[in-house]
Each structure stands twice: as C-alpha cells, then as structure tokens.
Amino acid sequence: MIIKATDLTTQFGDRVIHDGLNFHVNEAEIYGLLGGSGTGKSTLMKTMIYLKEPSAGKVEMLGRDLWSLDEAARQEMKLACSVMFQFGALYTSMNVLENIYILLKEYSGMSERSMREIAMFWLQKVGLNENVALQYPSELSGGMKKRVAMARALVLSPKILFLDEPNSGLDPSSARAFDELVVELRDTLGVTVVMVTHDIDSICTILDRFLILQDKKIAFEGTFEQLMQMPENPLEELLKTRKNGGK
C-alpha cells in the first residue's frame, strides 16, 4: 500500500470532523473519497497534502509517517505528490505553457528551452493540441482548463496525484472524457490517484476502491461491487443528499 491512515482524527476547535479513521490506498489504483455535504472529504485530502494536521492518529505515505517528518523530508514528500484543485487554479496572467512549467521553474533548475519542451510534452499527454500553448486561461473552455491543470500537476512526475472534484462544472460529455483521461494516465504512468468526488458515473466506472464518510466515521471502504452486495447501502444516502442539493 502507498498510503495508510491509522486512527486518524481531525477537528476544527472543538468540532470533530473525523473520529479514528482507518483506511489504505494501494499503489497505482484510483481511490475515491466520498460522502455527503459536511462529511469532510476535502479536509481528509488536506491531511494528506500538508494543509491540515490531524489532531490524533497518523498518515503514512510511501512508508513514512507524514506529519512526523522534518522540513527537508516534508519537501521531498511534497514533490512526490501533486494536486489538481477543483477549478484548476490556473494563473490568469500566464499562458498555458507558462502555467504548466511553473513548477519546473521553481524546483528543477532547467533551461527555459528544456522546461518548454517538457511542458509541451505534458500538454499533448493530456490531450490538448500544441496550438493551445500560447493561449491564456480566459480563452479556454472549462474542460480545457482542467486538462491544463492536470498537465501542471503531472509535470514533476509525481507518484501520487490528488484530484479535488475533477469533474465539477463539466457537462456530462466532458466529465466522461476527463474520466477516460484519468484512467489512461494511471495505466500509462502508473501514478496512484486519490480523488474527492460526488460524480456517480465516476464512482461506478473508474474508481478501483473508495471510502464513504458518514457521521465522522468510514461507513464503507471497498469496491463498487462490494458496496452493491451490502444490505444497507451508504451510497443511497449519498445519492439522496445530492438530489436534495447537497455538495
């Protein structure tokens, strides 16, 4: 396994979000973080990317206790992971190519030419034409922005890729195309994907395994097929929440 959480508890002040969670993520799988509104899906992801320190328990990643590492080791761990945020978080003042190679500029010490070549490779890897390279985020569709953000997240060749609601804001066709991209990248690169999602089609088709958060606990962890065999299905409550407008 590449990620393991043991007795993980998170809270904001006196408010407990997660109470003693135990779960694991296998190498090179697509793993989902599911749950209704307010169950702490994004908070859980934040404990794995150094944005929210747990109040108890631990998270092991790549065999190391994430929150006990010194600053140098933390930086090394951060570079082994990457995040694609919900709405892409592209820099509006930079063109597509600059957005993609900004991490190379900060961490690699490569020449400008080399950075541009690598950025162009990843641009094409996520299914965009090189003609897009000099455009700015304001000129792109929602689906294209997501792909540029994905290229930026992959430019340092991370071992673990975190996706926060990757299909949010996309029409059904674009969402399915993005799902296909995620699977293709996992299959070709061997990257482990951890994604927060509420997209039912993604849950049914591309997740290898997932957990469902409910009442501060994990109501389920496993495959979609295993979930369907349960007499009481936690996903039914999630679906009900989504139909009532929950996030």
PDB file of C-alpha atoms in Angstrom:
ATOM      1  CA  MET A   1       0.000   0.000   0.000  1.00  0.00           C
ATOM      2  CA  ILE A   2       1.152   3.530  -0.735  1.00  0.00           C
ATOM      3  CA  ILE A   3      -0.996   5.417   1.815  1.00  0.00           C
ATOM      4  CA  LYS A   4      -2.195   4.170   5.193  1.00  0.00           C
ATOM      5  CA  ALA A   5      -4.221   6.074   7.801  1.00  0.00           C
ATOM      6  CA  THR A   6      -4.376   4.766  11.351  1.00  0.00           C
ATOM      7  CA  ASP A   7      -6.847   6.046  13.967  1.00  0.00           C
ATOM      8  CA  LEU A   8      -6.928   9.375  12.147  1.00  0.00           C
ATOM      9  CA  THR A   9      -8.829  12.174  13.885  1.00  0.00           C
ATOM     10  CA  THR A  10      -9.247  15.726  12.607  1.00  0.00           C
ATOM     11  CA  GLN A  11     -11.062  18.658  14.139  1.00  0.00           C
ATOM     12  CA  PHE A  12     -11.550  22.402  13.975  1.00  0.00           C
ATOM     13  CA  GLY A  13     -11.512  23.712  17.521  1.00  0.00           C
ATOM     14  CA  ASP A  14     -13.901  21.528  19.487  1.00  0.00           C
ATOM     15  CA  ARG A  15     -15.695  20.303  16.374  1.00  0.00           C
ATOM     16  CA  VAL A  16     -14.585  16.784  15.412  1.00  0.00           C
ATOM     17  CA  ILE A  17     -14.665  16.126  11.659  1.00  0.00           C
ATOM     18  CA  HIS A  18     -13.197  12.614  11.541  1.00  0.00           C
ATOM     19  CA  ASP A  19     -13.058  10.261  14.504  1.00  0.00           C
ATOM     20  CA  GLY A  20     -10.496   7.451  14.351  1.00  0.00           C
ATOM     21  CA  LEU A  21     -10.428   6.678  10.628  1.00  0.00           C
ATOM     22  CA  ASN A  22      -8.540   3.659   9.288  1.00  0.00           C
ATOM     23  CA  PHE A  23      -8.073   3.159   5.552  1.00  0.00           C
ATOM     24  CA  HIS A  24      -5.419   2.450   2.953  1.00  0.00           C
ATOM     25  CA  VAL A  25      -4.685   3.220  -0.692  1.00  0.00           C
ATOM     26  CA  ASN A  26      -2.906   0.691  -2.903  1.00  0.00           C
ATOM     27  CA  GLU A  27      -0.213   1.636  -5.369  1.00  0.00           C
ATOM     28  CA  ALA A  28      -1.416   2.570  -8.882  1.00  0.00           C
ATOM     29  CA  GLU A  29      -5.122   2.467  -8.044  1.00  0.00           C
ATOM     30  CA  ILE A  30      -7.768   5.150  -8.429  1.00  0.00           C
ATOM     31  CA  TYR A  31      -9.172   5.667  -4.945  1.00  0.00           C
ATOM     32  CA  GLY A  32     -12.180   7.821  -4.111  1.00  0.00           C
ATOM     33  CA  LEU A  33     -13.098   9.931  -1.089  1.00  0.00           C
ATOM     34  CA  LEU A  34     -16.910  10.056  -0.968  1.00  0.00           C
ATOM     35  CA  GLY A  35     -19.503  11.398   1.411  1.00  0.00           C
ATOM     36  CA  GLY A  36     -22.364  13.801   1.823  1.00  0.00           C
ATOM     37  CA  SER A  37     -22.143  17.537   2.448  1.00  0.00           C
ATOM     38  CA  GLY A  38     -20.074  18.385   5.524  1.00  0.00           C
ATOM     39  CA  THR A  39     -18.559  14.928   5.996  1.00  0.00           C
ATOM     40  CA  GLY A  40     -15.030  16.256   5.469  1.00  0.00           C
ATOM     41  CA  LYS A  41     -13.950  14.806   2.132  1.00  0.00           C
ATOM     42  CA  SER A  42     -11.724  17.755   1.263  1.00  0.00           C
ATOM     43  CA  THR A  43     -10.485  18.009   4.857  1.00  0.00           C
ATOM     44  CA  LEU A  44      -9.386  14.385   4.672  1.00  0.00           C
ATOM     45  CA  MET A  45      -7.485  15.074   1.475  1.00  0.00           C
ATOM     46  CA  LYS A  46      -5.854  18.087   3.133  1.00  0.00           C
ATOM     47  CA  THR A  47      -4.393  15.840   5.851  1.00  0.00           C
ATOM     48  CA  MET A  48      -2.521  14.015   3.076  1.00  0.00           C
ATOM     49  CA  ILE A  49      -1.101  17.132   1.398  1.00  0.00           C
ATOM     50  CA  TYR A  50       0.150  19.061   4.450  1.00  0.00           C
ATOM     51  CA  LEU A  51      -2.741  21.511   4.591  1.00  0.00           C
ATOM     52  CA  LYS A  52      -4.489  20.174   7.709  1.00  0.00           C
ATOM     53  CA  GLU A  53      -2.605  18.492  10.553  1.00  0.00           C
ATOM     54  CA  PRO A  54      -4.584  15.720  12.265  1.00  0.00           C
ATOM     55  CA  SER A  55      -5.293  16.066  15.971  1.00  0.00           C
ATOM     56  CA  ALA A  56      -4.629  12.348  16.552  1.00  0.00           C
ATOM     57  CA  GLY A  57      -3.552   9.251  14.657  1.00  0.00           C
ATOM     58  CA  LYS A  58      -1.204   9.212  11.695  1.00  0.00           C
ATOM     59  CA  VAL A  59      -0.942   9.072   7.930  1.00  0.00           C
ATOM     60  CA  GLU A  60       1.828   7.004   6.371  1.00  0.00           C
ATOM     61  CA  MET A  61       2.740   7.768   2.775  1.00  0.00           C
ATOM     62  CA  LEU A  62       5.392   5.944   0.783  1.00  0.00           C
ATOM     63  CA  GLY A  63       6.269   4.146   4.013  1.00  0.00           C
ATOM     64  CA  ARG A  64       6.890   7.287   6.070  1.00  0.00           C
ATOM     65  CA  ASP A  65       4.885   8.954   8.835  1.00  0.00           C
ATOM     66  CA  LEU A  66       3.772  12.088   7.033  1.00  0.00           C
ATOM     67  CA  TRP A  67       3.398  14.512   9.913  1.00  0.00           C
ATOM     68  CA  SER A  68       6.496  13.454  11.869  1.00  0.00           C
ATOM     69  CA  LEU A  69       8.971  14.300   9.078  1.00  0.00           C
ATOM     70  CA  ASP A  70      11.399  17.202   9.351  1.00  0.00           C
ATOM     71  CA  GLU A  71      11.148  20.113   6.928  1.00  0.00           C
ATOM     72  CA  ALA A  72      13.615  18.703   4.386  1.00  0.00           C
ATOM     73  CA  ALA A  73      11.840  15.344   4.290  1.00  0.00           C
ATOM     74  CA  ARG A  74       8.468  17.082   4.037  1.00  0.00           C
ATOM     75  CA  GLN A  75       9.629  18.989   0.986  1.00  0.00           C
ATOM     76  CA  GLU A  76      10.791  15.740  -0.594  1.00  0.00           C
ATOM     77  CA  MET A  77       7.399  14.196   0.134  1.00  0.00           C
ATOM     78  CA  LYS A  78       5.554  17.191  -1.312  1.00  0.00           C
ATOM     79  CA  LEU A  79       7.462  16.799  -4.570  1.00  0.00           C
ATOM     80  CA  ALA A  80       6.454  13.127  -4.734  1.00  0.00           C
ATOM     81  CA  CYS A  81       2.812  14.210  -4.705  1.00  0.00           C
ATOM     82  CA  SER A  82       0.790  16.673  -6.710  1.00  0.00           C
ATOM     83  CA  VAL A  83      -2.660  18.236  -6.528  1.00  0.00           C
ATOM     84  CA  MET A  84      -5.192  19.333  -9.118  1.00  0.00           C
ATOM     85  CA  PHE A  85      -7.593  21.683  -7.388  1.00  0.00           C
ATOM     86  CA  GLN A  86     -11.313  21.808  -8.091  1.00  0.00           C
ATOM     87  CA  PHE A  87     -11.383  24.705 -10.544  1.00  0.00           C
ATOM     88  CA  GLY A  88      -7.852  24.308 -11.879  1.00  0.00           C
ATOM     89  CA  ALA A  89      -6.343  27.323 -10.055  1.00  0.00           C
ATOM     90  CA  LEU A  90      -4.516  28.466 -13.188  1.00  0.00           C
ATOM     91  CA  TYR A  91      -2.630  31.751 -13.124  1.00  0.00           C
ATOM     92  CA  THR A  92      -4.618  34.141 -15.303  1.00  0.00           C
ATOM     93  CA  SER A  93      -1.593  36.299 -16.145  1.00  0.00           C
ATOM     94  CA  MET A  94       0.339  33.331 -17.589  1.00  0.00           C
ATOM     95  CA  ASN A  95      -0.276  31.467 -20.805  1.00  0.00           C
ATOM     96  CA  VAL A  96      -0.905  27.726 -20.873  1.00  0.00           C
ATOM     97  CA  LEU A  97       2.725  26.702 -21.311  1.00  0.00           C
ATOM     98  CA  GLU A  98       3.883  29.009 -18.507  1.00  0.00           C
ATOM     99  CA  ASN A  99       1.200  27.629 -16.215  1.00  0.00           C
ATOM    100  CA  ILE A 100       2.422  24.101 -16.868  1.00  0.00           C
ATOM    101  CA  TYR A 101       6.152  24.666 -16.395  1.00  0.00           C
ATOM    102  CA  ILE A 102       5.986  26.982 -13.384  1.00  0.00           C
ATOM    103  CA  LEU A 103       6.827  24.096 -11.036  1.00  0.00           C
ATOM    104  CA  LEU A 104       9.838  23.175 -13.176  1.00  0.00           C
ATOM    105  CA  LYS A 105      10.948  26.786 -12.987  1.00  0.00           C
ATOM    106  CA  GLU A 106      10.738  26.722  -9.205  1.00  0.00           C
ATOM    107  CA  TYR A 107      12.267  23.319  -8.494  1.00  0.00           C
ATOM    108  CA  SER A 108      14.266  21.945 -11.442  1.00  0.00           C
ATOM    109  CA  GLY A 109      16.936  24.480 -12.418  1.00  0.00           C
ATOM    110  CA  MET A 110      16.372  23.543 -16.080  1.00  0.00           C
ATOM    111  CA  SER A 111      16.904  25.858 -19.004  1.00  0.00           C
ATOM    112  CA  GLU A 112      13.922  27.741 -20.430  1.00  0.00           C
ATOM    113  CA  ARG A 113      14.057  25.622 -23.578  1.00  0.00           C
ATOM    114  CA  SER A 114      14.024  22.351 -21.640  1.00  0.00           C
ATOM    115  CA  MET A 115      11.132  23.486 -19.480  1.00  0.00           C
ATOM    116  CA  ARG A 116       9.100  24.460 -22.520  1.00  0.00           C
ATOM    117  CA  GLU A 117       9.784  21.114 -24.192  1.00  0.00           C
ATOM    118  CA  ILE A 118       8.685  19.181 -21.112  1.00  0.00           C
ATOM    119  CA  ALA A 119       5.605  21.371 -20.686  1.00  0.00           C
ATOM    120  CA  MET A 120       4.687  20.790 -24.329  1.00  0.00           C
ATOM    121  CA  PHE A 121       5.032  17.035 -23.818  1.00  0.00           C
ATOM    122  CA  TRP A 122       2.570  17.103 -20.913  1.00  0.00           C
ATOM    123  CA  LEU A 123       0.215  19.403 -22.776  1.00  0.00           C
ATOM    124  CA  GLN A 124      -0.084  16.807 -25.503  1.00  0.00           C
ATOM    125  CA  LYS A 125      -0.166  13.955 -22.984  1.00  0.00           C
ATOM    126  CA  VAL A 126      -3.413  15.311 -21.529  1.00  0.00           C
ATOM    127  CA  GLY A 127      -4.962  15.504 -24.997  1.00  0.00           C
ATOM    128  CA  LEU A 128      -4.501  19.164 -25.943  1.00  0.00           C
ATOM    129  CA  ASN A 129      -3.073  20.493 -29.197  1.00  0.00           C
ATOM    130  CA  GLU A 130       0.172  22.478 -29.201  1.00  0.00           C
ATOM    131  CA  ASN A 131      -1.790  25.408 -30.655  1.00  0.00           C
ATOM    132  CA  VAL A 132      -3.248  25.897 -27.170  1.00  0.00           C
ATOM    133  CA  ALA A 133       0.193  26.537 -25.640  1.00  0.00           C
ATOM    134  CA  LEU A 134       0.197  30.330 -26.017  1.00  0.00           C
ATOM    135  CA  GLN A 135      -3.427  30.895 -25.075  1.00  0.00           C
ATOM    136  CA  TYR A 136      -4.474  32.257 -21.693  1.00  0.00           C
ATOM    137  CA  PRO A 137      -6.897  30.644 -19.216  1.00  0.00           C
ATOM    138  CA  SER A 138      -9.631  33.147 -20.124  1.00  0.00           C
ATOM    139  CA  GLU A 139      -9.576  31.786 -23.679  1.00  0.00           C
ATOM    140  CA  LEU A 140     -10.103  28.161 -22.649  1.00  0.00           C
ATOM    141  CA  SER A 141     -13.233  26.104 -22.054  1.00  0.00           C
ATOM    142  CA  GLY A 142     -13.825  24.541 -18.651  1.00  0.00           C
ATOM    143  CA  GLY A 143     -12.689  21.142 -19.857  1.00  0.00           C
ATOM    144  CA  MET A 144      -9.507  22.559 -21.369  1.00  0.00           C
ATOM    145  CA  LYS A 145      -8.667  24.376 -18.145  1.00  0.00           C
ATOM    146  CA  LYS A 146      -8.975  21.087 -16.266  1.00  0.00           C
ATOM    147  CA  ARG A 147      -6.586  19.410 -18.696  1.00  0.00           C
ATOM    148  CA  VAL A 148      -4.039  22.207 -18.394  1.00  0.00           C
ATOM    149  CA  ALA A 149      -4.277  21.930 -14.609  1.00  0.00           C
ATOM    150  CA  MET A 150      -3.741  18.178 -14.939  1.00  0.00           C
ATOM    151  CA  ALA A 151      -0.652  18.739 -17.099  1.00  0.00           C
ATOM    152  CA  ARG A 152       0.753  21.122 -14.485  1.00  0.00           C
ATOM    153  CA  ALA A 153       0.080  18.573 -11.738  1.00  0.00           C
ATOM    154  CA  LEU A 154       1.994  15.913 -13.687  1.00  0.00           C
ATOM    155  CA  VAL A 155       4.970  17.976 -14.826  1.00  0.00           C
ATOM    156  CA  LEU A 156       7.210  16.827 -11.940  1.00  0.00           C
ATOM    157  CA  SER A 157       6.197  13.171 -12.498  1.00  0.00           C
ATOM    158  CA  PRO A 158       4.602  12.619  -9.071  1.00  0.00           C
ATOM    159  CA  LYS A 159       3.991   9.184  -7.580  1.00  0.00           C
ATOM    160  CA  ILE A 160       0.638  10.228  -6.110  1.00  0.00           C
ATOM    161  CA  LEU A 161      -1.883  12.535  -7.753  1.00  0.00           C
ATOM    162  CA  PHE A 162      -4.668  14.140  -5.704  1.00  0.00           C
ATOM    163  CA  LEU A 163      -7.755  15.376  -7.551  1.00  0.00           C
ATOM    164  CA  ASP A 164     -10.339  17.586  -5.842  1.00  0.00           C
ATOM    165  CA  GLU A 165     -13.748  17.250  -7.553  1.00  0.00           C
ATOM    166  CA  PRO A 166     -12.138  16.952 -11.021  1.00  0.00           C
ATOM    167  CA  ASN A 167     -15.479  16.810 -12.859  1.00  0.00           C
ATOM    168  CA  SER A 168     -17.055  19.749 -11.049  1.00  0.00           C
ATOM    169  CA  GLY A 169     -18.511  22.261 -13.515  1.00  0.00           C
ATOM    170  CA  LEU A 170     -18.168  19.997 -16.553  1.00  0.00           C
ATOM    171  CA  ASP A 171     -21.016  18.859 -18.786  1.00  0.00           C
ATOM    172  CA  PRO A 172     -21.618  15.062 -18.833  1.00  0.00           C
ATOM    173  CA  SER A 173     -19.686  14.512 -22.061  1.00  0.00           C
ATOM    174  CA  SER A 174     -16.636  16.457 -20.848  1.00  0.00           C
ATOM    175  CA  ALA A 175     -16.820  14.717 -17.468  1.00  0.00           C
ATOM    176  CA  ARG A 176     -16.703  11.268 -19.090  1.00  0.00           C
ATOM    177  CA  ALA A 177     -13.817  12.352 -21.315  1.00  0.00           C
ATOM    178  CA  PHE A 178     -11.921  13.544 -18.248  1.00  0.00           C
ATOM    179  CA  ASP A 179     -12.604  10.219 -16.506  1.00  0.00           C
ATOM    180  CA  GLU A 180     -11.101   8.440 -19.505  1.00  0.00           C
ATOM    181  CA  LEU A 181      -8.038  10.684 -19.271  1.00  0.00           C
ATOM    182  CA  VAL A 182      -7.555   9.843 -15.585  1.00  0.00           C
ATOM    183  CA  VAL A 183      -7.670   6.107 -16.314  1.00  0.00           C
ATOM    184  CA  GLU A 184      -5.314   6.449 -19.282  1.00  0.00           C
ATOM    185  CA  LEU A 185      -2.776   8.395 -17.229  1.00  0.00           C
ATOM    186  CA  ARG A 186      -2.943   5.867 -14.409  1.00  0.00           C
ATOM    187  CA  ASP A 187      -2.458   2.998 -16.838  1.00  0.00           C
ATOM    188  CA  THR A 188       0.417   4.569 -18.775  1.00  0.00           C
ATOM    189  CA  LEU A 189       2.250   6.317 -15.923  1.00  0.00           C
ATOM    190  CA  GLY A 190       1.489   4.004 -13.015  1.00  0.00           C
ATOM    191  CA  VAL A 191       0.556   7.009 -10.871  1.00  0.00           C
ATOM    192  CA  THR A 192      -1.660   6.489  -7.836  1.00  0.00           C
ATOM    193  CA  VAL A 193      -4.784   8.685  -7.946  1.00  0.00           C
ATOM    194  CA  VAL A 194      -6.742   9.825  -4.886  1.00  0.00           C
ATOM    195  CA  MET A 195      -9.826  11.828  -5.786  1.00  0.00           C
ATOM    196  CA  VAL A 196     -12.605  13.614  -3.946  1.00  0.00           C
ATOM    197  CA  THR A 197     -15.740  13.142  -6.000  1.00  0.00           C
ATOM    198  CA  HIS A 198     -19.525  13.087  -5.920  1.00  0.00           C
ATOM    199  CA  ASP A 199     -19.863  12.159  -9.600  1.00  0.00           C
ATOM    200  CA  ILE A 200     -21.907   8.972  -9.669  1.00  0.00           C
ATOM    201  CA  ASP A 201     -20.654   7.876 -13.103  1.00  0.00           C
ATOM    202  CA  SER A 202     -17.041   8.214 -11.905  1.00  0.00           C
ATOM    203  CA  ILE A 203     -17.867   6.201  -8.798  1.00  0.00           C
ATOM    204  CA  CYS A 204     -19.402   3.394 -10.838  1.00  0.00           C
ATOM    205  CA  THR A 205     -16.851   3.238 -13.648  1.00  0.00           C
ATOM    206  CA  ILE A 206     -13.310   4.424 -12.826  1.00  0.00           C
ATOM    207  CA  LEU A 207     -12.763   4.058  -9.068  1.00  0.00           C
ATOM    208  CA  ASP A 208     -10.941   0.874  -8.125  1.00  0.00           C
ATOM    209  CA  ARG A 209     -11.909   1.339  -4.492  1.00  0.00           C
ATOM    210  CA  PHE A 210     -13.322   4.125  -2.334  1.00  0.00           C
ATOM    211  CA  LEU A 211     -14.431   5.053   1.143  1.00  0.00           C
ATOM    212  CA  ILE A 212     -17.674   6.709   2.179  1.00  0.00           C
ATOM    213  CA  LEU A 213     -17.605   9.144   5.098  1.00  0.00           C
ATOM    214  CA  GLN A 214     -20.640   9.311   7.324  1.00  0.00           C
ATOM    215  CA  ASP A 215     -21.123  10.629  10.889  1.00  0.00           C
ATOM    216  CA  LYS A 216     -17.369  11.222  11.422  1.00  0.00           C
ATOM    217  CA  LYS A 217     -16.601   7.595  10.547  1.00  0.00           C
ATOM    218  CA  ILE A 218     -15.982   5.445   7.485  1.00  0.00           C
ATOM    219  CA  ALA A 219     -19.294   3.827   6.603  1.00  0.00           C
ATOM    220  CA  PHE A 220     -17.726   1.740   3.833  1.00  0.00           C
ATOM    221  CA  GLU A 221     -14.399   1.010   2.159  1.00  0.00           C
ATOM    222  CA  GLY A 222     -14.056  -1.258  -0.838  1.00  0.00           C
ATOM    223  CA  THR A 223     -15.165  -1.710  -4.445  1.00  0.00           C
ATOM    224  CA  PHE A 224     -18.436  -0.713  -6.073  1.00  0.00           C
ATOM    225  CA  GLU A 225     -19.331  -4.398  -6.476  1.00  0.00           C
ATOM    226  CA  GLN A 226     -18.788  -4.995  -2.746  1.00  0.00           C
ATOM    227  CA  LEU A 227     -20.935  -1.968  -1.933  1.00  0.00           C
ATOM    228  CA  MET A 228     -23.807  -3.280  -4.035  1.00  0.00           C
ATOM    229  CA  GLN A 229     -23.822  -6.512  -2.031  1.00  0.00           C
ATOM    230  CA  MET A 230     -24.443  -4.715   1.255  1.00  0.00           C
ATOM    231  CA  PRO A 231     -28.000  -4.954   2.655  1.00  0.00           C
ATOM    232  CA  GLU A 232     -27.848  -1.285   3.671  1.00  0.00           C
ATOM    233  CA  ASN A 233     -26.024   0.770   1.077  1.00  0.00           C
ATOM    234  CA  PRO A 234     -24.367   4.004   2.360  1.00  0.00           C
ATOM    235  CA  LEU A 235     -24.301   5.290  -1.218  1.00  0.00           C
ATOM    236  CA  GLU A 236     -28.094   5.519  -1.240  1.00  0.00           C
ATOM    237  CA  GLU A 237     -27.906   8.209   1.423  1.00  0.00           C
ATOM    238  CA  LEU A 238     -25.213   9.995  -0.587  1.00  0.00           C
ATOM    239  CA  LEU A 239     -27.405   9.914  -3.685  1.00  0.00           C
ATOM    240  CA  LYS A 240     -30.335  11.265  -1.678  1.00  0.00           C
ATOM    241  CA  THR A 241     -28.134  14.091  -0.388  1.00  0.00           C
ATOM    242  CA  ARG A 242     -27.061  15.011  -3.913  1.00  0.00           C
ATOM    243  CA  LYS A 243     -30.663  15.057  -5.177  1.00  0.00           C
ATOM    244  CA  ASN A 244     -31.581  17.419  -2.344  1.00  0.00           C
ATOM    245  CA  GLY A 245     -28.833  19.850  -3.408  1.00  0.00           C
ATOM    246  CA  GLY A 246     -26.022  18.790  -1.060  1.00  0.00           C
ATOM    247  CA  LYS A 247     -22.396  19.018  -2.094  1.00  0.00           C
TER     248      LYS A 247
END
